[in-house]
Amino acid sequence: MKIILIGATGTIGKAVHAELGQRHDIIPVGRNSGDQHADIADPDSIRRLYADIGPFDALVSTTGTVHFGPLTEFTAEQFDLGLRDKLMGQVNLVMLGLAHIRDGGSFTLTSGLLNENPIRQGISAALVNGGIEGFVRGAAIELPRGIRINAVSPTVVEEALGRYAPFFRGFKPAPARDVALGYAKSVEGAQTGRIYRIGWSRDN
Amino acid sequence: MKIILIGATGTIGKAVHAELGQRHDIIPVGRNSGDQHADIADPDSIRRLYADIGPFDALVSTTGTVHFGPLTEFTAEQFDLGLRDKLMGQVNLVMLGLAHIRDGGSFTLTSGLLNENPIRQGISAALVNGGIEGFVRGAAIELPRGIRINAVSPTVVEEALGRYAPFFRGFKPAPARDVALGYAKSVEGAQTGRIYRIGWSRDN
């Protein structure tokens, strides 16, 4: 399969590359690095990316920026960053990718546990992750030509814990290679409209 | 309690007014009607509303517009309507209401089942409802002064079924008076960060 990997140089992206790269052709895309560049918050940047790459079999997005900060100090602009980048950026990867993805292809987006398992300062992530998951479930029943869509919702990633540990006390981290399995399950499996929770469940 | 009711002239809003109005002072707010007017998509309109009303004990929002249409034809502008109105409109009711709500007060927002139980043409509602629910869970753990927040997620409402029936075949509708109980549970109960599902569950 020809697989576009958005966020290829991030912690999760590198692990997904290692996992899926064993069996597939990966086109790594970074915001400022990788074979291809794209800023998912800019629809024109996404359009250019797809025009350059041409037909593909799967898109995996492991990227998306949100602001973290205390609820009572959160500004409209800080909410807007998450809406434009992690939420509508990933939605637009799907909407604009529909003209280029092959029959039976798949989209795999990234949410995260904070909409079900919130932390302080995580209000935008909670909102955005919920939106992504709703979009994935809604899109799954309307996508044409056998195209599938899923999301991976990882817990905090072990390799990123140095920076994030103070926000995630008591959360058991998952190694990035375990998180990468969720993306392989989505791309190489046959399910659609699923949220693959890695390292946590709704019940804990 | 002094309760601000946004969407007071809608099907659910009228039922909430009937239920909570038996025991509390309701300030009905409509987009174009009611004692007070507000357009939740316009933050300045929300600011004026709160300045007019002064301190209050609870806000209930039963309003919010999203576009319905086929996924493959959905435009950026159509997604943007749902983001500005039902999603960030309700978020802004909370963010801008924080300066005016009394200690121990509550916010109750409205999502809907489409993020978990999607229908054709409902992609924006799915995204927006997921965002609202993530916001509610995230905000609940950060709100100061004992302020609570919940959402009600009704199934399709019996009284609105005439218009929506073709989109909801097989869905058992709930009468608006049953949906109204979810808002009473949120306002008059003591829980926070909950999504009260009325007439459906995640399991069916």
Tab-separated table of C-alpha atoms in Angstrom:
chain	number	residue	atom	x	y	z
A	1	MET	CA	0.000	0.000	0.000
A	2	LYS	CA	0.978	3.603	-0.567
A	3	ILE	CA	0.464	5.272	2.810
A	4	ILE	CA	0.679	9.000	3.509
A	5	LEU	CA	1.916	9.576	7.066
A	6	ILE	CA	1.198	13.049	8.428
A	7	GLY	CA	3.275	13.910	11.491
A	8	ALA	CA	5.972	11.452	10.466
A	9	THR	CA	8.717	13.002	12.566
A	10	GLY	CA	6.762	13.067	15.825
A	11	THR	CA	7.064	10.483	18.592
A	12	ILE	CA	4.042	8.493	17.432
A	13	GLY	CA	4.725	9.147	13.741
A	14	LYS	CA	8.192	7.602	13.919
A	15	ALA	CA	6.789	4.479	15.588
A	16	VAL	CA	4.021	4.216	12.969
A	17	HIS	CA	6.653	4.557	10.245
A	18	ALA	CA	8.686	1.752	11.809
A	19	GLU	CA	5.632	-0.516	12.085
A	20	LEU	CA	3.906	0.092	8.742
A	21	GLY	CA	7.157	0.706	6.850
A	22	GLN	CA	7.991	-3.003	7.188
A	23	ARG	CA	5.198	-3.876	4.786
A	24	HIS	CA	4.198	-0.710	2.893
A	25	ASP	CA	5.465	2.343	1.020
A	26	ILE	CA	5.328	5.272	3.433
A	27	ILE	CA	5.279	8.881	2.299
A	28	PRO	CA	6.369	10.803	5.401
A	29	VAL	CA	4.924	14.301	5.759
A	30	GLY	CA	6.000	16.805	8.393
A	31	ARG	CA	5.091	20.383	9.146
A	32	ASN	CA	8.636	21.488	8.410
A	33	SER	CA	10.454	18.241	7.666
A	34	GLY	CA	10.024	14.878	5.932
A	35	ASP	CA	9.850	14.143	2.203
A	36	GLN	CA	6.779	16.326	1.928
A	37	HIS	CA	5.644	19.314	3.999
A	38	ALA	CA	2.117	20.303	4.937
A	39	ASP	CA	0.438	22.551	7.470
A	40	ILE	CA	-2.876	20.830	8.178
A	41	ALA	CA	-4.373	24.068	9.545
A	42	ASP	CA	-4.122	25.475	5.990
A	43	PRO	CA	-6.500	23.790	3.502
A	44	ASP	CA	-4.433	25.058	0.541
A	45	SER	CA	-1.376	23.328	1.965
A	46	ILE	CA	-3.366	20.062	2.139
A	47	ARG	CA	-4.597	20.540	-1.450
A	48	ARG	CA	-1.011	20.994	-2.671
A	49	LEU	CA	0.120	17.898	-0.786
A	50	TYR	CA	-2.530	15.686	-2.373
A	51	ALA	CA	-1.873	17.141	-5.836
A	52	ASP	CA	1.844	16.321	-5.442
A	53	ILE	CA	1.347	12.794	-4.140
A	54	GLY	CA	-1.464	11.601	-6.398
A	55	PRO	CA	-3.534	8.462	-5.744
A	56	PHE	CA	-2.907	6.676	-2.435
A	57	ASP	CA	-4.291	3.801	-0.380
A	58	ALA	CA	-4.213	5.079	3.178
A	59	LEU	CA	-3.684	8.276	5.091
A	60	VAL	CA	-2.520	8.213	8.703
A	61	SER	CA	-2.515	11.442	10.705
A	62	THR	CA	-0.551	11.462	13.953
A	63	THR	CA	-0.449	15.211	14.281
A	64	GLY	CA	-2.481	18.138	15.566
A	65	THR	CA	-1.842	21.088	17.826
A	66	VAL	CA	-4.011	22.371	20.671
A	67	HIS	CA	-3.283	24.945	23.347
A	68	PHE	CA	-2.988	23.795	26.966
A	69	GLY	CA	-3.882	26.246	29.705
A	70	PRO	CA	-6.233	26.841	32.662
A	71	LEU	CA	-9.928	26.885	31.756
A	72	THR	CA	-10.627	30.201	33.462
A	73	GLU	CA	-7.895	31.939	31.430
A	74	PHE	CA	-8.634	30.285	28.075
A	75	THR	CA	-9.162	32.775	25.240
A	76	ALA	CA	-11.177	32.543	22.030
A	77	GLU	CA	-7.905	32.485	20.062
A	78	GLN	CA	-6.608	29.564	22.115
A	79	PHE	CA	-9.771	27.556	21.426
A	80	ASP	CA	-9.526	28.552	17.756
A	81	LEU	CA	-6.031	27.050	17.421
A	82	GLY	CA	-7.317	23.584	18.330
A	83	LEU	CA	-10.363	23.972	16.085
A	84	ARG	CA	-8.277	24.994	13.068
A	85	ASP	CA	-5.360	22.628	13.610
A	86	LYS	CA	-6.010	19.300	15.319
A	87	LEU	CA	-9.785	19.228	14.665
A	88	MET	CA	-10.530	20.771	11.250
A	89	GLY	CA	-6.980	20.046	10.039
A	90	GLN	CA	-7.647	16.327	10.376
A	91	VAL	CA	-11.226	16.711	9.082
A	92	ASN	CA	-9.841	18.497	6.021
A	93	LEU	CA	-7.285	15.733	5.435
A	94	VAL	CA	-10.317	13.496	4.951
A	95	MET	CA	-12.576	15.908	3.056
A	96	LEU	CA	-9.851	16.992	0.624
A	97	GLY	CA	-8.341	13.498	0.396
A	98	LEU	CA	-11.581	11.947	-0.864
A	99	ALA	CA	-10.811	13.031	-4.437
A	100	HIS	CA	-7.440	11.223	-4.339
A	101	ILE	CA	-7.841	8.096	-2.203
A	102	ARG	CA	-8.279	4.776	-3.995
A	103	ASP	CA	-11.376	2.556	-3.647
A	104	GLY	CA	-11.242	0.638	-0.391
A	105	GLY	CA	-8.688	3.043	1.091
A	106	SER	CA	-8.624	4.236	4.683
A	107	PHE	CA	-8.149	7.329	6.804
A	108	THR	CA	-6.800	7.012	10.358
A	109	LEU	CA	-6.911	10.083	12.587
A	110	THR	CA	-5.637	10.720	16.111
A	111	SER	CA	-7.709	11.859	19.067
A	112	GLY	CA	-6.512	11.067	22.637
A	113	LEU	CA	-8.059	10.167	25.970
A	114	LEU	CA	-8.659	13.672	27.335
A	115	ASN	CA	-12.304	13.943	26.240
A	116	GLU	CA	-13.172	10.909	28.385
A	117	ASN	CA	-10.372	11.158	30.921
A	118	PRO	CA	-9.772	14.902	31.349
A	119	ILE	CA	-6.811	16.643	32.961
A	120	ARG	CA	-6.335	20.208	34.212
A	121	GLN	CA	-5.464	22.654	31.419
A	122	GLY	CA	-6.724	20.156	28.832
A	123	ILE	CA	-10.060	21.809	27.944
A	124	SER	CA	-9.221	22.378	24.271
A	125	ALA	CA	-7.870	18.836	23.836
A	126	ALA	CA	-11.041	17.481	25.457
A	127	LEU	CA	-13.256	19.450	23.066
A	128	VAL	CA	-11.175	18.667	19.982
A	129	ASN	CA	-10.784	14.944	20.693
A	130	GLY	CA	-14.536	14.619	21.178
A	131	GLY	CA	-15.110	16.365	17.869
A	132	ILE	CA	-12.679	14.073	16.040
A	133	GLU	CA	-14.340	10.963	17.423
A	134	GLY	CA	-17.816	12.192	16.487
A	135	PHE	CA	-16.564	12.994	12.995
A	136	VAL	CA	-15.011	9.531	12.598
A	137	ARG	CA	-18.201	7.732	13.639
A	138	GLY	CA	-20.344	9.969	11.448
A	139	ALA	CA	-18.080	9.803	8.384
A	140	ALA	CA	-17.754	6.001	8.556
A	141	ILE	CA	-21.389	5.477	7.544
A	142	GLU	CA	-21.274	7.918	4.626
A	143	LEU	CA	-17.879	7.375	2.996
A	144	PRO	CA	-18.245	6.097	-0.578
A	145	ARG	CA	-16.321	3.401	-2.526
A	146	GLY	CA	-15.555	1.173	0.453
A	147	ILE	CA	-13.389	3.848	2.056
A	148	ARG	CA	-12.919	3.353	5.803
A	149	ILE	CA	-12.121	5.716	8.678
A	150	ASN	CA	-10.989	5.140	12.266
A	151	ALA	CA	-9.220	7.063	15.009
A	152	VAL	CA	-6.534	6.036	17.449
A	153	SER	CA	-6.921	7.437	20.958
A	154	PRO	CA	-3.653	6.843	22.806
A	155	THR	CA	-2.987	7.440	26.449
A	156	VAL	CA	0.088	9.548	27.201
A	157	VAL	CA	3.083	8.180	25.302
A	158	GLU	CA	6.042	6.912	27.318
A	159	GLU	CA	8.629	8.639	25.130
A	160	ALA	CA	6.875	12.016	25.585
A	161	LEU	CA	6.345	11.674	29.311
A	162	GLY	CA	9.374	13.776	30.303
A	163	ARG	CA	7.637	16.893	29.079
A	164	TYR	CA	4.073	15.954	30.007
A	165	ALA	CA	4.519	13.998	33.268
A	166	PRO	CA	3.272	16.801	35.584
A	167	PHE	CA	-0.055	16.871	33.710
A	168	PHE	CA	-0.513	13.090	33.735
A	169	ARG	CA	0.210	11.922	37.300
A	170	GLY	CA	-1.256	8.476	37.804
A	171	PHE	CA	-1.653	7.770	34.086
A	172	LYS	CA	0.122	4.607	32.945
A	173	PRO	CA	2.012	5.594	29.785
A	174	ALA	CA	2.090	3.426	26.666
A	175	PRO	CA	5.256	2.951	24.595
A	176	ALA	CA	4.986	4.497	21.127
A	177	ARG	CA	5.432	1.066	19.524
A	178	ASP	CA	2.211	-0.100	21.239
A	179	VAL	CA	0.386	3.017	20.081
A	180	ALA	CA	1.606	2.326	16.536
A	181	LEU	CA	-0.251	-0.994	16.569
A	182	GLY	CA	-3.551	0.901	16.673
A	183	TYR	CA	-2.706	2.557	13.372
A	184	ALA	CA	-1.711	-0.780	11.815
A	185	LYS	CA	-4.993	-2.293	13.015
A	186	SER	CA	-6.882	0.546	11.373
A	187	VAL	CA	-4.948	0.538	8.080
A	188	GLU	CA	-4.486	-3.195	7.639
A	189	GLY	CA	-7.708	-4.360	9.320
A	190	ALA	CA	-11.231	-4.093	7.935
A	191	GLN	CA	-13.180	-2.185	10.587
A	192	THR	CA	-14.566	1.324	10.175
A	193	GLY	CA	-15.972	3.988	12.500
A	194	ARG	CA	-13.923	2.662	15.414
A	195	ILE	CA	-11.932	4.483	18.070
A	196	TYR	CA	-8.945	2.329	18.995
A	197	ARG	CA	-8.045	3.145	22.602
A	198	ILE	CA	-4.425	2.293	23.316
A	199	GLY	CA	-3.328	1.915	26.926
A	200	TRP	CA	-6.644	2.924	28.519
A	201	SER	CA	-10.357	2.159	28.418
A	202	ARG	CA	-13.526	4.156	28.978
A	203	ASP	CA	-13.955	2.220	32.205
A	204	ASN	CA	-10.892	3.423	34.071
B	1	MET	CA	-33.113	29.719	41.552
B	2	LYS	CA	-32.745	32.288	38.810
B	3	ILE	CA	-32.294	30.219	35.639
B	4	ILE	CA	-31.397	31.567	32.196
B	5	LEU	CA	-32.986	29.379	29.505
B	6	ILE	CA	-31.419	29.762	26.053
B	7	GLY	CA	-33.620	28.407	23.258
B	8	ALA	CA	-36.732	28.920	25.344
B	9	THR	CA	-39.155	28.902	22.408
B	10	GLY	CA	-37.897	25.652	20.860
B	11	THR	CA	-39.521	22.259	21.338
B	12	ILE	CA	-37.163	21.209	24.128
B	13	GLY	CA	-36.913	24.731	25.562
B	14	LYS	CA	-40.666	24.968	26.095
B	15	ALA	CA	-40.692	21.631	27.908
B	16	VAL	CA	-37.757	22.692	30.111
B	17	HIS	CA	-39.594	25.928	30.910
B	18	ALA	CA	-42.687	23.949	31.911
B	19	GLU	CA	-40.653	21.590	34.131
B	20	LEU	CA	-38.263	24.020	35.838
B	21	GLY	CA	-40.741	26.924	35.833
B	22	GLN	CA	-42.792	25.103	38.479
B	23	ARG	CA	-40.063	25.679	41.039
B	24	HIS	CA	-37.757	28.440	39.744
B	25	ASP	CA	-37.600	31.865	38.126
B	26	ILE	CA	-36.928	31.312	34.430
B	27	ILE	CA	-35.494	33.986	32.161
B	28	PRO	CA	-36.417	32.802	28.658
B	29	VAL	CA	-33.991	33.766	25.894
B	30	GLY	CA	-34.637	33.240	22.194
B	31	ARG	CA	-32.739	34.103	19.048
B	32	ASN	CA	-35.541	36.423	17.948
B	33	SER	CA	-38.167	36.017	20.643
B	34	GLY	CA	-38.563	35.611	24.409
B	35	ASP	CA	-37.981	38.201	27.148
B	36	GLN	CA	-34.343	38.456	26.112
B	37	HIS	CA	-32.688	37.899	22.728
B	38	ALA	CA	-29.260	36.445	22.023
B	39	ASP	CA	-27.401	34.966	19.073
B	40	ILE	CA	-25.031	32.456	20.644
B	41	ALA	CA	-22.813	32.471	17.532
B	42	ASP	CA	-21.954	36.105	18.369
B	43	PRO	CA	-19.866	36.495	21.559
B	44	ASP	CA	-20.834	40.180	21.850
B	45	SER	CA	-24.497	39.188	21.892
B	46	ILE	CA	-23.759	36.781	24.767
B	47	ARG	CA	-21.831	39.503	26.648
B	48	ARG	CA	-24.785	41.894	26.328
B	49	LEU	CA	-27.185	39.218	27.557
B	50	TYR	CA	-25.169	38.536	30.710
B	51	ALA	CA	-24.696	42.262	31.368
B	52	ASP	CA	-28.484	42.768	31.151
B	53	ILE	CA	-29.412	39.817	33.345
B	54	GLY	CA	-26.810	40.123	36.106
B	55	PRO	CA	-26.034	37.352	38.612
B	56	PHE	CA	-27.793	34.024	38.056
B	57	ASP	CA	-27.810	30.495	39.480
B	58	ALA	CA	-28.095	28.287	36.415
B	59	LEU	CA	-27.876	28.496	32.655
B	60	VAL	CA	-29.619	25.944	30.455
B	61	SER	CA	-28.900	25.918	26.736
B	62	THR	CA	-31.309	23.961	24.527
B	63	THR	CA	-30.235	25.579	21.303
B	64	GLY	CA	-27.594	25.315	18.591
B	65	THR	CA	-27.619	25.163	14.801
B	66	VAL	CA	-25.692	22.787	12.557
B	67	HIS	CA	-25.994	22.132	8.835
B	68	PHE	CA	-27.308	18.758	7.667
B	69	GLY	CA	-26.151	17.466	4.285
B	70	PRO	CA	-24.306	14.605	2.559
B	71	LEU	CA	-20.706	14.139	3.693
B	72	THR	CA	-19.255	14.172	0.184
B	73	GLU	CA	-20.858	17.565	-0.547
B	74	PHE	CA	-20.110	19.191	2.811
B	75	THR	CA	-18.307	22.542	2.519
B	76	ALA	CA	-15.945	24.339	4.873
B	77	GLU	CA	-18.646	26.989	5.438
B	78	GLN	CA	-21.180	24.315	6.413
B	79	PHE	CA	-18.782	22.833	8.980
B	80	ASP	CA	-18.035	26.353	10.199
B	81	LEU	CA	-21.708	27.042	10.976
B	82	GLY	CA	-21.819	24.179	13.475
B	83	LEU	CA	-18.466	25.180	14.994
B	84	ARG	CA	-19.522	28.805	15.500
B	85	ASP	CA	-23.100	28.161	16.574
B	86	LYS	CA	-23.912	24.916	18.401
B	87	LEU	CA	-20.317	24.170	19.509
B	88	MET	CA	-18.507	27.425	20.340
B	89	GLY	CA	-21.825	29.214	20.947
B	90	GLN	CA	-22.476	26.886	23.887
B	91	VAL	CA	-18.807	26.958	24.953
B	92	ASN	CA	-18.961	30.759	24.994
B	93	LEU	CA	-22.136	30.700	27.096
B	94	VAL	CA	-19.976	28.988	29.717
B	95	MET	CA	-16.753	30.953	29.247
B	96	LEU	CA	-18.487	34.356	29.264
B	97	GLY	CA	-20.993	33.308	31.929
B	98	LEU	CA	-18.283	32.499	34.474
B	99	ALA	CA	-18.006	36.153	35.485
B	100	HIS	CA	-21.741	36.300	36.278
B	101	ILE	CA	-22.788	32.910	37.661
B	102	ARG	CA	-23.165	32.571	41.436
B	103	ASP	CA	-21.085	30.179	43.585
B	104	GLY	CA	-22.424	26.645	43.250
B	105	GLY	CA	-24.262	27.473	40.025
B	106	SER	CA	-24.566	25.205	37.020
B	107	PHE	CA	-24.357	25.173	33.247
B	108	THR	CA	-26.344	22.600	31.253
B	109	LEU	CA	-25.628	22.281	27.535
B	110	THR	CA	-27.223	20.174	24.790
B	111	SER	CA	-25.459	17.667	22.578
B	112	GLY	CA	-27.467	14.801	21.001
B	113	LEU	CA	-26.917	11.156	20.107
B	114	LEU	CA	-25.449	11.590	16.617
B	115	ASN	CA	-21.790	11.407	17.675
B	116	GLU	CA	-22.367	7.903	19.033
B	117	ASN	CA	-25.336	6.889	16.902
B	118	PRO	CA	-24.738	8.607	13.545
B	119	ILE	CA	-27.201	9.151	10.704
B	120	ARG	CA	-26.672	10.045	7.040
B	121	GLN	CA	-26.164	13.799	6.508
B	122	GLY	CA	-25.373	14.224	10.194
B	123	ILE	CA	-21.579	14.650	9.966
B	124	SER	CA	-21.508	18.161	11.439
B	125	ALA	CA	-23.854	17.222	14.283
B	126	ALA	CA	-21.639	14.199	15.031
B	127	LEU	CA	-18.520	16.359	15.204
B	128	VAL	CA	-20.163	19.150	17.205
B	129	ASN	CA	-21.876	16.868	19.723
B	130	GLY	CA	-18.595	15.073	20.378
B	131	GLY	CA	-16.912	18.422	20.941
B	132	ILE	CA	-19.573	19.563	23.388
B	133	GLU	CA	-19.317	16.374	25.413
B	134	GLY	CA	-15.510	16.581	25.569
B	135	PHE	CA	-15.792	20.201	26.681
B	136	VAL	CA	-18.296	19.332	29.412
B	137	ARG	CA	-16.132	16.548	30.835
B	138	GLY	CA	-13.020	18.714	30.652
B	139	ALA	CA	-14.624	21.843	32.116
B	140	ALA	CA	-16.210	19.944	35.014
B	141	ILE	CA	-12.831	19.285	36.660
B	142	GLU	CA	-11.619	22.889	36.326
B	143	LEU	CA	-14.647	25.054	37.095
B	144	PRO	CA	-14.088	27.181	40.214
B	145	ARG	CA	-16.415	28.069	43.149
B	146	GLY	CA	-18.388	24.802	43.104
B	147	ILE	CA	-19.805	25.558	39.674
B	148	ARG	CA	-21.073	22.440	37.878
B	149	ILE	CA	-21.549	21.565	34.191
B	150	ASN	CA	-23.423	18.753	32.426
B	151	ALA	CA	-24.916	18.086	29.017
B	152	VAL	CA	-28.178	16.501	27.976
B	153	SER	CA	-27.985	14.238	24.935
B	154	PRO	CA	-31.534	13.549	23.799
B	155	THR	CA	-32.596	11.108	21.121
B	156	VAL	CA	-34.906	12.577	18.454
B	157	VAL	CA	-37.785	14.410	20.111
B	158	GLU	CA	-41.312	13.135	19.471
B	159	GLU	CA	-42.754	16.595	18.844
B	160	ALA	CA	-40.090	17.325	16.180
B	161	LEU	CA	-40.389	13.980	14.446
B	162	GLY	CA	-42.671	15.230	11.668
B	163	ARG	CA	-39.822	17.172	10.149
B	164	TYR	CA	-36.984	14.766	10.992
B	165	ALA	CA	-38.624	11.340	10.652
B	166	PRO	CA	-36.955	10.427	7.304
B	167	PHE	CA	-33.514	10.871	8.896
B	168	PHE	CA	-34.344	8.841	12.009
B	169	ARG	CA	-36.032	5.652	10.820
B	170	GLY	CA	-35.898	3.064	13.549
B	171	PHE	CA	-35.105	5.551	16.298
B	172	LYS	CA	-37.580	5.522	19.183
B	173	PRO	CA	-38.441	9.173	19.840
B	174	ALA	CA	-38.673	10.640	23.334
B	175	PRO	CA	-41.385	13.113	24.326
B	176	ALA	CA	-40.019	16.582	25.090
B	177	ARG	CA	-41.276	16.331	28.683
B	178	ASP	CA	-38.984	13.311	29.217
B	179	VAL	CA	-36.053	15.183	27.688
B	180	ALA	CA	-36.790	18.097	30.034
B	181	LEU	CA	-36.174	15.821	33.025
B	182	GLY	CA	-32.499	15.580	32.020
B	183	TYR	CA	-32.146	19.338	32.410
B	184	ALA	CA	-33.898	19.274	35.783
B	185	LYS	CA	-31.572	16.470	36.912
B	186	SER	CA	-28.581	18.570	35.909
B	187	VAL	CA	-29.790	21.867	37.427
B	188	GLU	CA	-31.380	20.516	40.598
B	189	GLY	CA	-29.085	17.539	41.179
B	190	ALA	CA	-25.473	17.613	42.352
B	191	GLN	CA	-23.514	15.772	39.664
B	192	THR	CA	-20.994	17.383	37.312
B	193	GLY	CA	-19.228	16.355	34.111
B	194	ARG	CA	-22.096	14.019	33.156
B	195	ILE	CA	-23.799	13.440	29.829
B	196	TYR	CA	-27.453	12.620	30.523
B	197	ARG	CA	-28.651	10.424	27.661
B	198	ILE	CA	-32.417	10.619	27.302
B	199	GLY	CA	-34.199	7.890	25.364
B	200	TRP	CA	-31.074	6.011	24.221
B	201	SER	CA	-27.866	4.492	25.565
B	202	ARG	CA	-24.362	3.985	24.199
B	203	ASP	CA	-25.172	0.279	24.005
B	204	ASN	CA	-27.961	0.378	21.451
